[in-house]
Amino acid sequence: MDIANYLKSVFSLEGKTILISGAAGGIGAAISEGVAKAGAQVALCGRTLSKCEALADKLKAEGCDAAPFLLDVADLDSIHACVDAVTAAYGKIDVLFNVAGINKREGLLDVDEATYDRIMDTNLKGVFFLSQAVAREMYKRRSGNIINIGSHNDEGMLGGCSVYGASKSGVIALTRSMAVEFAQYGIRANAISPGHILTELTQVTWDHPTRGDYLRDRIAMGRPGTPDELVGMAIMLASDASVYMTGQAYHVDGGCLCGGKPWEYDTAYKA
Ligand code: NDP
Protein backbone atom coordinates (compact mmCIF):
# COMPACT_ATOMS: atom_id res chain seq x y z
CA MET A 1 0.00 0.00 0.00
CA ASP A 2 1.39 3.47 -0.84
CA ILE A 3 1.45 6.32 1.68
CA ALA A 4 -1.60 8.11 0.25
CA ASN A 5 -3.75 4.98 0.43
CA TYR A 6 -2.50 4.12 3.91
CA LEU A 7 -3.30 7.62 5.23
CA LYS A 8 -6.68 7.43 3.52
CA SER A 9 -7.46 4.13 5.24
CA VAL A 10 -6.72 5.74 8.63
CA PHE A 11 -8.13 9.27 8.30
CA SER A 12 -10.67 9.26 5.43
CA LEU A 13 -14.14 10.65 6.16
CA GLU A 14 -15.68 9.15 3.01
CA GLY A 15 -19.20 7.89 3.66
CA LYS A 16 -19.60 9.97 6.84
CA THR A 17 -22.35 12.58 7.20
CA ILE A 18 -21.27 15.51 9.37
CA LEU A 19 -23.51 18.20 10.88
CA ILE A 20 -21.63 21.37 11.84
CA SER A 21 -23.19 24.23 13.83
CA GLY A 22 -21.71 27.70 13.32
CA ALA A 23 -20.40 26.28 10.04
CA ALA A 24 -19.79 29.60 8.28
CA GLY A 25 -17.84 31.33 11.07
CA GLY A 26 -14.04 31.65 11.13
CA ILE A 27 -13.32 28.29 12.75
CA GLY A 28 -16.49 26.59 11.48
CA ALA A 29 -15.66 27.34 7.84
CA ALA A 30 -12.13 25.94 8.18
CA ILE A 31 -13.40 22.73 9.81
CA SER A 32 -16.24 22.45 7.27
CA GLU A 33 -13.82 22.77 4.38
CA GLY A 34 -11.33 20.35 5.96
CA VAL A 35 -13.81 17.56 6.66
CA ALA A 36 -15.48 18.06 3.26
CA LYS A 37 -12.11 17.72 1.51
CA ALA A 38 -11.46 14.59 3.60
CA GLY A 39 -14.53 13.06 1.92
CA ALA A 40 -17.48 13.77 4.24
CA GLN A 41 -20.97 14.90 3.27
CA VAL A 42 -21.29 18.13 5.24
CA ALA A 43 -24.47 19.79 6.53
CA LEU A 44 -23.46 23.43 7.01
CA CYS A 45 -25.75 24.75 9.76
CA GLY A 46 -26.02 28.30 11.03
CA ARG A 47 -28.39 31.07 11.97
CA THR A 48 -27.54 33.22 8.92
CA LEU A 49 -28.54 30.94 6.06
CA SER A 50 -27.00 33.16 3.36
CA LYS A 51 -23.51 32.64 4.88
CA CYS A 52 -23.99 28.84 4.88
CA GLU A 53 -25.31 29.00 1.30
CA ALA A 54 -22.24 30.94 0.15
CA LEU A 55 -19.92 28.44 1.86
CA ALA A 56 -21.84 25.51 0.32
CA ASP A 57 -21.48 27.08 -3.15
CA LYS A 58 -17.72 27.55 -2.62
CA LEU A 59 -17.21 23.96 -1.40
CA LYS A 60 -19.36 22.47 -4.17
CA ALA A 61 -17.33 24.41 -6.76
CA GLU A 62 -14.26 22.65 -5.31
CA GLY A 63 -15.91 19.24 -5.81
CA CYS A 64 -17.07 18.76 -2.20
CA ASP A 65 -20.44 17.48 -0.96
CA ALA A 66 -21.99 20.25 1.18
CA ALA A 67 -25.43 21.77 1.74
CA PRO A 68 -26.75 24.68 3.86
CA PHE A 69 -29.30 24.35 6.69
CA LEU A 70 -30.87 26.97 8.97
CA LEU A 71 -30.07 26.48 12.67
CA ASP A 72 -30.36 28.72 15.72
CA VAL A 73 -28.82 26.70 18.55
CA ALA A 74 -30.47 28.98 21.13
CA ASP A 75 -33.93 27.89 19.92
CA LEU A 76 -35.09 24.32 20.61
CA ASP A 77 -37.68 24.36 17.78
CA SER A 78 -34.95 25.39 15.35
CA ILE A 79 -32.67 22.61 16.65
CA HIS A 80 -35.32 19.95 16.10
CA ALA A 81 -36.29 21.29 12.66
CA CYS A 82 -32.63 21.31 11.59
CA VAL A 83 -31.85 17.80 12.85
CA ASP A 84 -35.03 16.52 11.14
CA ALA A 85 -34.05 18.24 7.87
CA VAL A 86 -30.47 16.91 7.91
CA THR A 87 -31.64 13.41 8.79
CA ALA A 88 -34.25 13.53 6.01
CA ALA A 89 -31.62 14.69 3.51
CA TYR A 90 -28.91 12.15 4.38
CA GLY A 91 -30.71 9.37 6.31
CA LYS A 92 -28.18 9.59 9.17
CA ILE A 93 -25.75 11.80 11.08
CA ASP A 94 -22.38 10.19 11.82
CA VAL A 95 -20.58 13.17 13.34
CA LEU A 96 -21.72 16.36 15.07
CA PHE A 97 -19.41 19.35 15.46
CA ASN A 98 -20.72 21.90 17.99
CA VAL A 99 -18.87 25.01 16.80
CA ALA A 100 -21.44 27.83 17.21
CA GLY A 101 -20.43 30.11 20.05
CA ILE A 102 -20.44 33.74 21.14
CA ASN A 103 -18.65 35.95 23.65
CA LYS A 104 -18.87 39.45 25.06
CA ARG A 105 -15.85 40.64 27.02
CA GLU A 106 -16.80 42.54 30.15
CA GLY A 107 -15.94 42.46 33.82
CA LEU A 108 -17.81 40.06 36.07
CA LEU A 109 -19.20 43.00 38.04
CA ASP A 110 -20.67 44.54 34.87
CA VAL A 111 -22.44 41.50 33.37
CA ASP A 112 -26.24 41.80 33.26
CA GLU A 113 -28.74 38.95 33.12
CA ALA A 114 -29.52 39.39 29.41
CA THR A 115 -25.84 38.99 28.45
CA TYR A 116 -25.45 36.02 30.79
CA ASP A 117 -28.48 34.29 29.27
CA ARG A 118 -27.47 35.05 25.67
CA ILE A 119 -23.99 33.52 26.10
CA MET A 120 -25.19 30.53 28.12
CA ASP A 121 -28.14 29.84 25.78
CA THR A 122 -25.80 29.68 22.78
CA ASN A 123 -22.63 28.15 24.19
CA LEU A 124 -23.94 25.65 26.75
CA LYS A 125 -27.70 25.13 26.42
CA GLY A 126 -27.31 25.08 22.62
CA VAL A 127 -24.59 22.43 22.78
CA PHE A 128 -26.65 20.40 25.27
CA PHE A 129 -29.86 20.28 23.26
CA LEU A 130 -28.34 20.02 19.79
CA SER A 131 -26.22 17.11 21.06
CA GLN A 132 -29.27 15.51 22.68
CA ALA A 133 -31.31 15.77 19.46
CA VAL A 134 -28.50 14.39 17.29
CA ALA A 135 -27.58 11.68 19.82
CA ARG A 136 -31.20 10.45 19.75
CA GLU A 137 -30.69 9.86 16.00
CA MET A 138 -27.28 8.25 16.58
CA TYR A 139 -28.78 6.02 19.28
CA LYS A 140 -31.07 4.41 16.69
CA ARG A 141 -27.99 3.23 14.76
CA ARG A 142 -25.85 2.66 17.90
CA SER A 143 -23.16 4.71 16.24
CA GLY A 144 -22.00 8.31 16.39
CA ASN A 145 -19.34 10.83 17.25
CA ILE A 146 -19.73 14.26 18.89
CA ILE A 147 -16.98 16.89 18.84
CA ASN A 148 -17.45 20.05 20.89
CA ILE A 149 -15.44 23.24 20.59
CA GLY A 150 -14.22 24.37 24.00
CA SER A 151 -11.71 27.17 24.53
CA HIS A 152 -8.50 28.12 26.30
CA ASN A 153 -10.96 29.68 28.76
CA ASP A 154 -12.38 26.29 29.73
CA GLU A 155 -9.21 25.90 31.87
CA GLY A 156 -6.99 28.98 31.75
CA MET A 157 -8.93 32.17 32.31
CA LEU A 158 -8.62 35.62 30.78
CA GLY A 159 -10.23 38.57 32.56
CA GLY A 160 -13.57 39.71 31.17
CA CYS A 161 -14.61 36.21 30.12
CA SER A 162 -16.47 34.99 33.21
CA VAL A 163 -19.70 33.89 31.51
CA TYR A 164 -17.89 32.63 28.41
CA GLY A 165 -15.40 30.67 30.54
CA ALA A 166 -18.18 29.17 32.65
CA SER A 167 -20.05 28.16 29.50
CA LYS A 168 -16.95 26.55 27.97
CA SER A 169 -16.01 24.74 31.20
CA GLY A 170 -19.60 23.48 31.14
CA VAL A 171 -19.07 22.24 27.58
CA ILE A 172 -16.09 20.17 28.76
CA ALA A 173 -18.11 18.74 31.70
CA LEU A 174 -20.86 17.92 29.22
CA THR A 175 -18.32 16.25 26.91
CA ARG A 176 -17.33 13.95 29.78
CA SER A 177 -20.99 13.22 30.62
CA MET A 178 -21.70 12.32 27.01
CA ALA A 179 -18.65 10.04 26.86
CA VAL A 180 -19.71 8.26 30.05
CA GLU A 181 -23.38 7.80 29.10
CA PHE A 182 -23.09 7.32 25.34
CA ALA A 183 -20.25 4.77 25.03
CA GLN A 184 -22.84 2.02 25.62
CA TYR A 185 -24.66 3.28 22.50
CA GLY A 186 -21.54 3.34 20.31
CA ILE A 187 -21.29 7.13 20.51
CA ARG A 188 -18.00 8.93 21.32
CA ALA A 189 -17.61 12.52 22.54
CA ASN A 190 -14.50 14.69 22.64
CA ALA A 191 -13.65 18.38 22.57
CA ILE A 192 -11.16 20.58 20.79
CA SER A 193 -10.13 23.56 22.91
CA PRO A 194 -8.55 26.16 20.63
CA GLY A 195 -6.08 28.62 22.09
CA HIS A 196 -6.04 32.15 20.73
CA ILE A 197 -7.02 31.97 17.06
CA LEU A 198 -6.75 34.78 14.55
CA THR A 199 -10.05 35.26 12.73
CA GLU A 200 -11.71 38.29 11.17
CA LEU A 201 -13.44 38.92 14.49
CA THR A 202 -10.31 38.63 16.67
CA GLN A 203 -8.03 40.63 14.33
CA VAL A 204 -8.84 43.79 16.32
CA THR A 205 -7.45 42.18 19.51
CA TRP A 206 -4.19 41.18 17.83
CA ASP A 207 -3.81 44.71 16.44
CA HIS A 208 -4.56 46.33 19.83
CA PRO A 209 -1.60 48.30 21.29
CA THR A 210 -1.44 46.27 24.53
CA ARG A 211 -3.79 43.26 24.23
CA GLY A 212 -1.99 41.73 21.23
CA ASP A 213 1.38 41.62 23.03
CA TYR A 214 -0.26 40.40 26.25
CA LEU A 215 -1.58 37.39 24.34
CA ARG A 216 1.61 36.77 22.33
CA ASP A 217 3.58 36.61 25.62
CA ARG A 218 1.26 33.90 26.87
CA ILE A 219 1.80 31.62 23.88
CA ALA A 220 5.05 29.62 23.75
CA MET A 221 5.03 29.91 19.94
CA GLY A 222 4.50 33.67 20.31
CA ARG A 223 1.73 33.98 17.71
CA PRO A 224 -1.99 33.31 17.29
CA GLY A 225 -3.15 30.12 15.65
CA THR A 226 -5.12 30.07 12.42
CA PRO A 227 -8.44 28.26 11.91
CA ASP A 228 -6.66 25.93 9.45
CA GLU A 229 -4.35 24.78 12.25
CA LEU A 230 -7.36 23.17 13.99
CA VAL A 231 -8.30 21.07 10.96
CA GLY A 232 -5.86 18.19 11.56
CA MET A 233 -7.30 17.57 15.03
CA ALA A 234 -10.84 17.91 13.67
CA ILE A 235 -10.25 15.28 10.98
CA MET A 236 -8.53 12.93 13.41
CA LEU A 237 -11.36 13.15 15.95
CA ALA A 238 -14.03 12.76 13.24
CA SER A 239 -12.28 9.77 11.66
CA ASP A 240 -11.82 6.21 12.85
CA ALA A 241 -8.19 7.10 13.67
CA SER A 242 -9.57 8.15 17.07
CA VAL A 243 -11.88 5.19 17.55
CA TYR A 244 -10.66 4.52 21.15
CA MET A 245 -10.70 8.18 22.18
CA THR A 246 -13.62 9.57 24.16
CA GLY A 247 -14.26 12.01 27.01
CA GLN A 248 -11.19 14.20 26.44
CA ALA A 249 -10.54 17.86 25.61
CA TYR A 250 -7.57 18.46 23.32
CA HIS A 251 -5.98 21.89 23.58
CA VAL A 252 -4.63 23.13 20.26
CA ASP A 253 -2.96 26.32 21.48
CA GLY A 254 0.65 26.77 20.37
CA GLY A 255 1.79 26.24 23.96
CA CYS A 256 -0.55 28.46 25.96
CA LEU A 257 -1.90 26.32 28.80
CA CYS A 258 1.58 24.89 29.37
CA GLY A 259 2.88 28.32 30.42
CA GLY A 260 3.47 30.50 27.36
CA LYS A 261 6.82 32.18 26.66
CA PRO A 262 9.52 31.48 29.26
CA TRP A 263 10.57 34.15 31.69
CA GLU A 264 14.18 35.32 31.62
CA TYR A 265 16.41 32.70 33.23
CA ASP A 266 20.06 32.64 34.18
CA THR A 267 21.73 30.82 31.30
CA ALA A 268 21.53 31.32 27.56
CA TYR A 269 22.56 28.19 25.68
CA LYS A 270 24.77 28.84 22.67
CA ALA A 271 26.05 25.99 20.52
P1 NDP B 1 -17.22 33.33 14.68
O1 NDP B 1 -17.97 34.43 15.29
O2 NDP B 1 -16.42 33.60 13.46
O3 NDP B 1 -18.17 32.10 14.41
C1 NDP B 1 -19.22 31.77 15.27
C2 NDP B 1 -20.28 31.11 14.45
O4 NDP B 1 -21.33 30.71 15.32
C3 NDP B 1 -20.88 32.04 13.39
O5 NDP B 1 -21.05 31.31 12.21
C4 NDP B 1 -22.22 32.42 14.00
O6 NDP B 1 -23.20 32.68 13.04
C5 NDP B 1 -22.55 31.14 14.73
N1 NDP B 1 -23.57 31.34 15.75
C6 NDP B 1 -23.58 32.22 16.77
N2 NDP B 1 -24.71 32.11 17.47
C7 NDP B 1 -25.44 31.13 16.87
C8 NDP B 1 -26.71 30.55 17.12
N3 NDP B 1 -27.49 30.96 18.12
N4 NDP B 1 -27.13 29.55 16.31
C9 NDP B 1 -26.37 29.12 15.29
N5 NDP B 1 -25.16 29.64 14.99
C10 NDP B 1 -24.71 30.64 15.78
O7 NDP B 1 -16.25 32.78 15.85
P2 NDP B 1 -15.09 31.70 15.79
O8 NDP B 1 -15.07 30.98 14.51
O9 NDP B 1 -13.87 32.38 16.28
O10 NDP B 1 -15.57 30.72 16.96
C11 NDP B 1 -16.09 29.42 16.72
C12 NDP B 1 -16.07 28.65 18.02
O11 NDP B 1 -14.73 28.56 18.49
C13 NDP B 1 -16.88 29.30 19.15
O12 NDP B 1 -17.52 28.30 19.90
C14 NDP B 1 -15.81 29.99 19.97
O13 NDP B 1 -16.21 30.16 21.29
C15 NDP B 1 -14.67 29.02 19.82
N6 NDP B 1 -13.35 29.57 20.08
C16 NDP B 1 -12.83 30.59 19.32
C17 NDP B 1 -11.56 31.06 19.59
C18 NDP B 1 -10.93 32.16 18.80
O14 NDP B 1 -9.84 32.62 19.18
N7 NDP B 1 -11.52 32.61 17.69
C19 NDP B 1 -10.73 30.48 20.66
C20 NDP B 1 -11.38 29.42 21.37
C21 NDP B 1 -12.63 28.98 21.09
P3 NDP B 1 -23.49 34.18 12.49
O15 NDP B 1 -22.26 34.56 11.69
O16 NDP B 1 -24.68 34.02 11.65
O17 NDP B 1 -23.66 35.05 13.70
GROMACS .gro file of C-alpha atoms and ligand atoms in nm:
model
  319
    1MET     CA    1   0.000   0.000   0.000
    2ASP     CA    2   0.139   0.347  -0.084
    3ILE     CA    3   0.145   0.632   0.168
    4ALA     CA    4  -0.160   0.811   0.025
    5ASN     CA    5  -0.375   0.498   0.043
    6TYR     CA    6  -0.250   0.412   0.391
    7LEU     CA    7  -0.330   0.762   0.523
    8LYS     CA    8  -0.668   0.743   0.352
    9SER     CA    9  -0.746   0.413   0.524
   10VAL     CA   10  -0.672   0.574   0.863
   11PHE     CA   11  -0.813   0.927   0.830
   12SER     CA   12  -1.067   0.926   0.543
   13LEU     CA   13  -1.414   1.065   0.616
   14GLU     CA   14  -1.568   0.915   0.301
   15GLY     CA   15  -1.920   0.789   0.366
   16LYS     CA   16  -1.960   0.997   0.684
   17THR     CA   17  -2.235   1.258   0.720
   18ILE     CA   18  -2.127   1.551   0.937
   19LEU     CA   19  -2.351   1.820   1.088
   20ILE     CA   20  -2.163   2.137   1.184
   21SER     CA   21  -2.319   2.423   1.383
   22GLY     CA   22  -2.171   2.770   1.332
   23ALA     CA   23  -2.040   2.628   1.004
   24ALA     CA   24  -1.979   2.960   0.828
   25GLY     CA   25  -1.784   3.133   1.107
   26GLY     CA   26  -1.404   3.165   1.113
   27ILE     CA   27  -1.332   2.829   1.275
   28GLY     CA   28  -1.649   2.659   1.148
   29ALA     CA   29  -1.566   2.734   0.784
   30ALA     CA   30  -1.213   2.594   0.818
   31ILE     CA   31  -1.340   2.273   0.981
   32SER     CA   32  -1.624   2.245   0.727
   33GLU     CA   33  -1.382   2.277   0.438
   34GLY     CA   34  -1.133   2.035   0.596
   35VAL     CA   35  -1.381   1.756   0.666
   36ALA     CA   36  -1.548   1.806   0.326
   37LYS     CA   37  -1.211   1.772   0.151
   38ALA     CA   38  -1.146   1.459   0.360
   39GLY     CA   39  -1.453   1.306   0.192
   40ALA     CA   40  -1.748   1.377   0.424
   41GLN     CA   41  -2.097   1.490   0.327
   42VAL     CA   42  -2.129   1.813   0.524
   43ALA     CA   43  -2.447   1.979   0.653
   44LEU     CA   44  -2.346   2.343   0.701
   45CYS     CA   45  -2.575   2.475   0.976
   46GLY     CA   46  -2.602   2.830   1.103
   47ARG     CA   47  -2.839   3.107   1.197
   48THR     CA   48  -2.754   3.322   0.892
   49LEU     CA   49  -2.854   3.094   0.606
   50SER     CA   50  -2.700   3.316   0.336
   51LYS     CA   51  -2.351   3.264   0.488
   52CYS     CA   52  -2.399   2.884   0.488
   53GLU     CA   53  -2.531   2.900   0.130
   54ALA     CA   54  -2.224   3.094   0.015
   55LEU     CA   55  -1.992   2.844   0.186
   56ALA     CA   56  -2.184   2.551   0.032
   57ASP     CA   57  -2.148   2.708  -0.315
   58LYS     CA   58  -1.772   2.755  -0.262
   59LEU     CA   59  -1.721   2.396  -0.140
   60LYS     CA   60  -1.936   2.247  -0.417
   61ALA     CA   61  -1.733   2.441  -0.676
   62GLU     CA   62  -1.426   2.265  -0.531
   63GLY     CA   63  -1.591   1.924  -0.581
   64CYS     CA   64  -1.707   1.876  -0.220
   65ASP     CA   65  -2.044   1.748  -0.096
   66ALA     CA   66  -2.199   2.025   0.118
   67ALA     CA   67  -2.543   2.177   0.174
   68PRO     CA   68  -2.675   2.468   0.386
   69PHE     CA   69  -2.930   2.435   0.669
   70LEU     CA   70  -3.087   2.697   0.897
   71LEU     CA   71  -3.007   2.648   1.267
   72ASP     CA   72  -3.036   2.872   1.572
   73VAL     CA   73  -2.882   2.670   1.855
   74ALA     CA   74  -3.047   2.898   2.113
   75ASP     CA   75  -3.393   2.789   1.992
   76LEU     CA   76  -3.509   2.432   2.061
   77ASP     CA   77  -3.768   2.436   1.778
   78SER     CA   78  -3.495   2.539   1.535
   79ILE     CA   79  -3.267   2.261   1.665
   80HIS     CA   80  -3.532   1.995   1.610
   81ALA     CA   81  -3.629   2.129   1.266
   82CYS     CA   82  -3.263   2.131   1.159
   83VAL     CA   83  -3.185   1.780   1.285
   84ASP     CA   84  -3.503   1.652   1.114
   85ALA     CA   85  -3.405   1.824   0.787
   86VAL     CA   86  -3.047   1.691   0.791
   87THR     CA   87  -3.164   1.341   0.879
   88ALA     CA   88  -3.425   1.353   0.601
   89ALA     CA   89  -3.162   1.469   0.351
   90TYR     CA   90  -2.891   1.215   0.438
   91GLY     CA   91  -3.071   0.937   0.631
   92LYS     CA   92  -2.818   0.959   0.917
   93ILE     CA   93  -2.575   1.180   1.108
   94ASP     CA   94  -2.238   1.019   1.182
   95VAL     CA   95  -2.058   1.317   1.334
   96LEU     CA   96  -2.172   1.636   1.507
   97PHE     CA   97  -1.941   1.935   1.546
   98ASN     CA   98  -2.072   2.190   1.799
   99VAL     CA   99  -1.887   2.501   1.680
  100ALA     CA  100  -2.144   2.783   1.721
  101GLY     CA  101  -2.043   3.011   2.005
  102ILE     CA  102  -2.044   3.374   2.114
  103ASN     CA  103  -1.865   3.595   2.365
  104LYS     CA  104  -1.887   3.945   2.506
  105ARG     CA  105  -1.585   4.064   2.702
  106GLU     CA  106  -1.680   4.254   3.015
  107GLY     CA  107  -1.594   4.246   3.382
  108LEU     CA  108  -1.781   4.006   3.607
  109LEU     CA  109  -1.920   4.300   3.804
  110ASP     CA  110  -2.067   4.454   3.487
  111VAL     CA  111  -2.244   4.150   3.337
  112ASP     CA  112  -2.624   4.180   3.326
  113GLU     CA  113  -2.874   3.895   3.312
  114ALA     CA  114  -2.952   3.939   2.941
  115THR     CA  115  -2.584   3.899   2.845
  116TYR     CA  116  -2.545   3.602   3.079
  117ASP     CA  117  -2.848   3.429   2.927
  118ARG     CA  118  -2.747   3.505   2.567
  119ILE     CA  119  -2.399   3.352   2.610
  120MET     CA  120  -2.519   3.053   2.812
  121ASP     CA  121  -2.814   2.984   2.578
  122THR     CA  122  -2.580   2.968   2.278
  123ASN     CA  123  -2.263   2.815   2.419
  124LEU     CA  124  -2.394   2.565   2.675
  125LYS     CA  125  -2.770   2.513   2.642
  126GLY     CA  126  -2.731   2.508   2.262
  127VAL     CA  127  -2.459   2.243   2.278
  128PHE     CA  128  -2.665   2.040   2.527
  129PHE     CA  129  -2.986   2.028   2.326
  130LEU     CA  130  -2.834   2.002   1.979
  131SER     CA  131  -2.622   1.711   2.106
  132GLN     CA  132  -2.927   1.551   2.268
  133ALA     CA  133  -3.131   1.577   1.946
  134VAL     CA  134  -2.850   1.439   1.729
  135ALA     CA  135  -2.758   1.168   1.982
  136ARG     CA  136  -3.120   1.045   1.975
  137GLU     CA  137  -3.069   0.986   1.600
  138MET     CA  138  -2.728   0.825   1.658
  139TYR     CA  139  -2.878   0.602   1.928
  140LYS     CA  140  -3.107   0.441   1.669
  141ARG     CA  141  -2.799   0.323   1.476
  142ARG     CA  142  -2.585   0.266   1.790
  143SER     CA  143  -2.316   0.471   1.624
  144GLY     CA  144  -2.200   0.831   1.639
  145ASN     CA  145  -1.934   1.083   1.725
  146ILE     CA  146  -1.973   1.426   1.889
  147ILE     CA  147  -1.698   1.689   1.884
  148ASN     CA  148  -1.745   2.005   2.089
  149ILE     CA  149  -1.544   2.324   2.059
  150GLY     CA  150  -1.422   2.437   2.400
  151SER     CA  151  -1.171   2.717   2.453
  152HIS     CA  152  -0.850   2.812   2.630
  153ASN     CA  153  -1.096   2.968   2.876
  154ASP     CA  154  -1.238   2.629   2.973
  155GLU     CA  155  -0.921   2.590   3.187
  156GLY     CA  156  -0.699   2.898   3.175
  157MET     CA  157  -0.893   3.217   3.231
  158LEU     CA  158  -0.862   3.562   3.078
  159GLY     CA  159  -1.023   3.857   3.256
  160GLY     CA  160  -1.357   3.971   3.117
  161CYS     CA  161  -1.461   3.621   3.012
  162SER     CA  162  -1.647   3.499   3.321
  163VAL     CA  163  -1.970   3.389   3.151
  164TYR     CA  164  -1.789   3.263   2.841
  165GLY     CA  165  -1.540   3.067   3.054
  166ALA     CA  166  -1.818   2.917   3.265
  167SER     CA  167  -2.005   2.816   2.950
  168LYS     CA  168  -1.695   2.655   2.797
  169SER     CA  169  -1.601   2.474   3.120
  170GLY     CA  170  -1.960   2.348   3.114
  171VAL     CA  171  -1.907   2.224   2.758
  172ILE     CA  172  -1.609   2.017   2.876
  173ALA     CA  173  -1.811   1.874   3.170
  174LEU     CA  174  -2.086   1.792   2.922
  175THR     CA  175  -1.832   1.625   2.691
  176ARG     CA  176  -1.733   1.395   2.978
  177SER     CA  177  -2.099   1.322   3.062
  178MET     CA  178  -2.170   1.232   2.701
  179ALA     CA  179  -1.865   1.004   2.686
  180VAL     CA  180  -1.971   0.826   3.005
  181GLU     CA  181  -2.338   0.780   2.910
  182PHE     CA  182  -2.309   0.732   2.534
  183ALA     CA  183  -2.025   0.477   2.503
  184GLN     CA  184  -2.284   0.202   2.562
  185TYR     CA  185  -2.466   0.328   2.250
  186GLY     CA  186  -2.154   0.334   2.031
  187ILE     CA  187  -2.129   0.713   2.051
  188ARG     CA  188  -1.800   0.893   2.132
  189ALA     CA  189  -1.761   1.252   2.254
  190ASN     CA  190  -1.450   1.469   2.264
  191ALA     CA  191  -1.365   1.838   2.257
  192ILE     CA  192  -1.116   2.058   2.079
  193SER     CA  193  -1.013   2.356   2.291
  194PRO     CA  194  -0.855   2.616   2.063
  195GLY     CA  195  -0.608   2.862   2.209
  196HIS     CA  196  -0.604   3.215   2.073
  197ILE     CA  197  -0.702   3.197   1.706
  198LEU     CA  198  -0.675   3.478   1.455
  199THR     CA  199  -1.005   3.526   1.273
  200GLU     CA  200  -1.171   3.829   1.117
  201LEU     CA  201  -1.344   3.892   1.449
  202THR     CA  202  -1.031   3.863   1.667
  203GLN     CA  203  -0.803   4.063   1.433
  204VAL     CA  204  -0.884   4.379   1.632
  205THR     CA  205  -0.745   4.218   1.951
  206TRP     CA  206  -0.419   4.118   1.783
  207ASP     CA  207  -0.381   4.471   1.644
  208HIS     CA  208  -0.456   4.633   1.983
  209PRO     CA  209  -0.160   4.830   2.129
  210THR     CA  210  -0.144   4.627   2.453
  211ARG     CA  211  -0.379   4.326   2.423
  212GLY     CA  212  -0.199   4.173   2.123
  213ASP     CA  213   0.138   4.162   2.303
  214TYR     CA  214  -0.026   4.040   2.625
  215LEU     CA  215  -0.158   3.739   2.434
  216ARG     CA  216   0.161   3.677   2.233
  217ASP     CA  217   0.358   3.661   2.562
  218ARG     CA  218   0.126   3.390   2.687
  219ILE     CA  219   0.180   3.162   2.388
  220ALA     CA  220   0.505   2.962   2.375
  221MET     CA  221   0.503   2.991   1.994
  222GLY     CA  222   0.450   3.367   2.031
  223ARG     CA  223   0.173   3.398   1.771
  224PRO     CA  224  -0.199   3.331   1.729
  225GLY     CA  225  -0.315   3.012   1.565
  226THR     CA  226  -0.512   3.007   1.242
  227PRO     CA  227  -0.844   2.826   1.191
  228ASP     CA  228  -0.666   2.593   0.945
  229GLU     CA  229  -0.435   2.478   1.225
  230LEU     CA  230  -0.736   2.317   1.399
  231VAL     CA  231  -0.830   2.107   1.096
  232GLY     CA  232  -0.586   1.819   1.156
  233MET     CA  233  -0.730   1.757   1.503
  234ALA     CA  234  -1.084   1.791   1.367
  235ILE     CA  235  -1.025   1.528   1.098
  236MET     CA  236  -0.853   1.293   1.341
  237LEU     CA  237  -1.136   1.315   1.595
  238ALA     CA  238  -1.403   1.276   1.324
  239SER     CA  239  -1.228   0.977   1.166
  240ASP     CA  240  -1.182   0.621   1.285
  241ALA     CA  241  -0.819   0.710   1.367
  242SER     CA  242  -0.957   0.815   1.707
  243VAL     CA  243  -1.188   0.519   1.755
  244TYR     CA  244  -1.066   0.452   2.115
  245MET     CA  245  -1.070   0.818   2.218
  246THR     CA  246  -1.362   0.957   2.416
  247GLY     CA  247  -1.426   1.201   2.701
  248GLN     CA  248  -1.119   1.420   2.644
  249ALA     CA  249  -1.054   1.786   2.561
  250TYR     CA  250  -0.757   1.846   2.332
  251HIS     CA  251  -0.598   2.189   2.358
  252VAL     CA  252  -0.463   2.313   2.026
  253ASP     CA  253  -0.296   2.632   2.148
  254GLY     CA  254   0.065   2.677   2.037
  255GLY     CA  255   0.179   2.624   2.396
  256CYS     CA  256  -0.055   2.846   2.596
  257LEU     CA  257  -0.190   2.632   2.880
  258CYS     CA  258   0.158   2.489   2.937
  259GLY     CA  259   0.288   2.832   3.042
  260GLY     CA  260   0.347   3.050   2.736
  261LYS     CA  261   0.682   3.218   2.666
  262PRO     CA  262   0.952   3.148   2.926
  263TRP     CA  263   1.057   3.415   3.169
  264GLU     CA  264   1.418   3.532   3.162
  265TYR     CA  265   1.641   3.270   3.323
  266ASP     CA  266   2.006   3.264   3.418
  267THR     CA  267   2.173   3.082   3.130
  268ALA     CA  268   2.153   3.132   2.756
  269TYR     CA  269   2.256   2.819   2.568
  270LYS     CA  270   2.477   2.884   2.267
  271ALA     CA  271   2.605   2.599   2.052
  272NDP     P1  272  -1.722   3.333   1.468
  272NDP     O1  273  -1.797   3.443   1.529
  272NDP     O2  274  -1.642   3.360   1.346
  272NDP     O3  275  -1.817   3.210   1.441
  272NDP     C1  276  -1.922   3.177   1.527
  272NDP     C2  277  -2.028   3.111   1.445
  272NDP     O4  278  -2.133   3.071   1.532
  272NDP     C3  279  -2.088   3.204   1.339
  272NDP     O5  280  -2.105   3.131   1.221
  272NDP     C4  281  -2.222   3.242   1.400
  272NDP     O6  282  -2.320   3.268   1.304
  272NDP     C5  283  -2.255   3.114   1.473
  272NDP     N1  284  -2.357   3.134   1.575
  272NDP     C6  285  -2.358   3.222   1.677
  272NDP     N2  286  -2.471   3.211   1.747
  272NDP     C7  287  -2.544   3.113   1.687
  272NDP     C8  288  -2.671   3.055   1.712
  272NDP     N3  289  -2.749   3.096   1.812
  272NDP     N4  290  -2.713   2.955   1.631
  272NDP     C9  291  -2.637   2.912   1.529
  272NDP     N5  292  -2.516   2.964   1.499
  272NDP    C10  293  -2.471   3.064   1.578
  272NDP     O7  294  -1.625   3.278   1.585
  272NDP     P2  295  -1.509   3.170   1.579
  272NDP     O8  296  -1.507   3.098   1.451
  272NDP     O9  297  -1.387   3.238   1.628
  272NDP    O10  298  -1.557   3.072   1.696
  272NDP    C11  299  -1.609   2.942   1.672
  272NDP    C12  300  -1.607   2.865   1.802
  272NDP    O11  301  -1.473   2.856   1.849
  272NDP    C13  302  -1.688   2.930   1.915
  272NDP    O12  303  -1.752   2.830   1.990
  272NDP    C14  304  -1.581   2.999   1.997
  272NDP    O13  305  -1.621   3.016   2.129
  272NDP    C15  306  -1.467   2.902   1.982
  272NDP     N6  307  -1.335   2.957   2.008
  272NDP    C16  308  -1.283   3.059   1.932
  272NDP    C17  309  -1.156   3.106   1.959
  272NDP    C18  310  -1.093   3.216   1.880
  272NDP    O14  311  -0.984   3.262   1.918
  272NDP     N7  312  -1.152   3.261   1.769
  272NDP    C19  313  -1.073   3.048   2.066
  272NDP    C20  314  -1.138   2.942   2.137
  272NDP    C21  315  -1.263   2.898   2.109
  272NDP     P3  316  -2.349   3.418   1.249
  272NDP    O15  317  -2.226   3.456   1.169
  272NDP    O16  318  -2.468   3.402   1.165
  272NDP    O17  319  -2.366   3.505   1.370
   0.00000   0.00000   0.00000
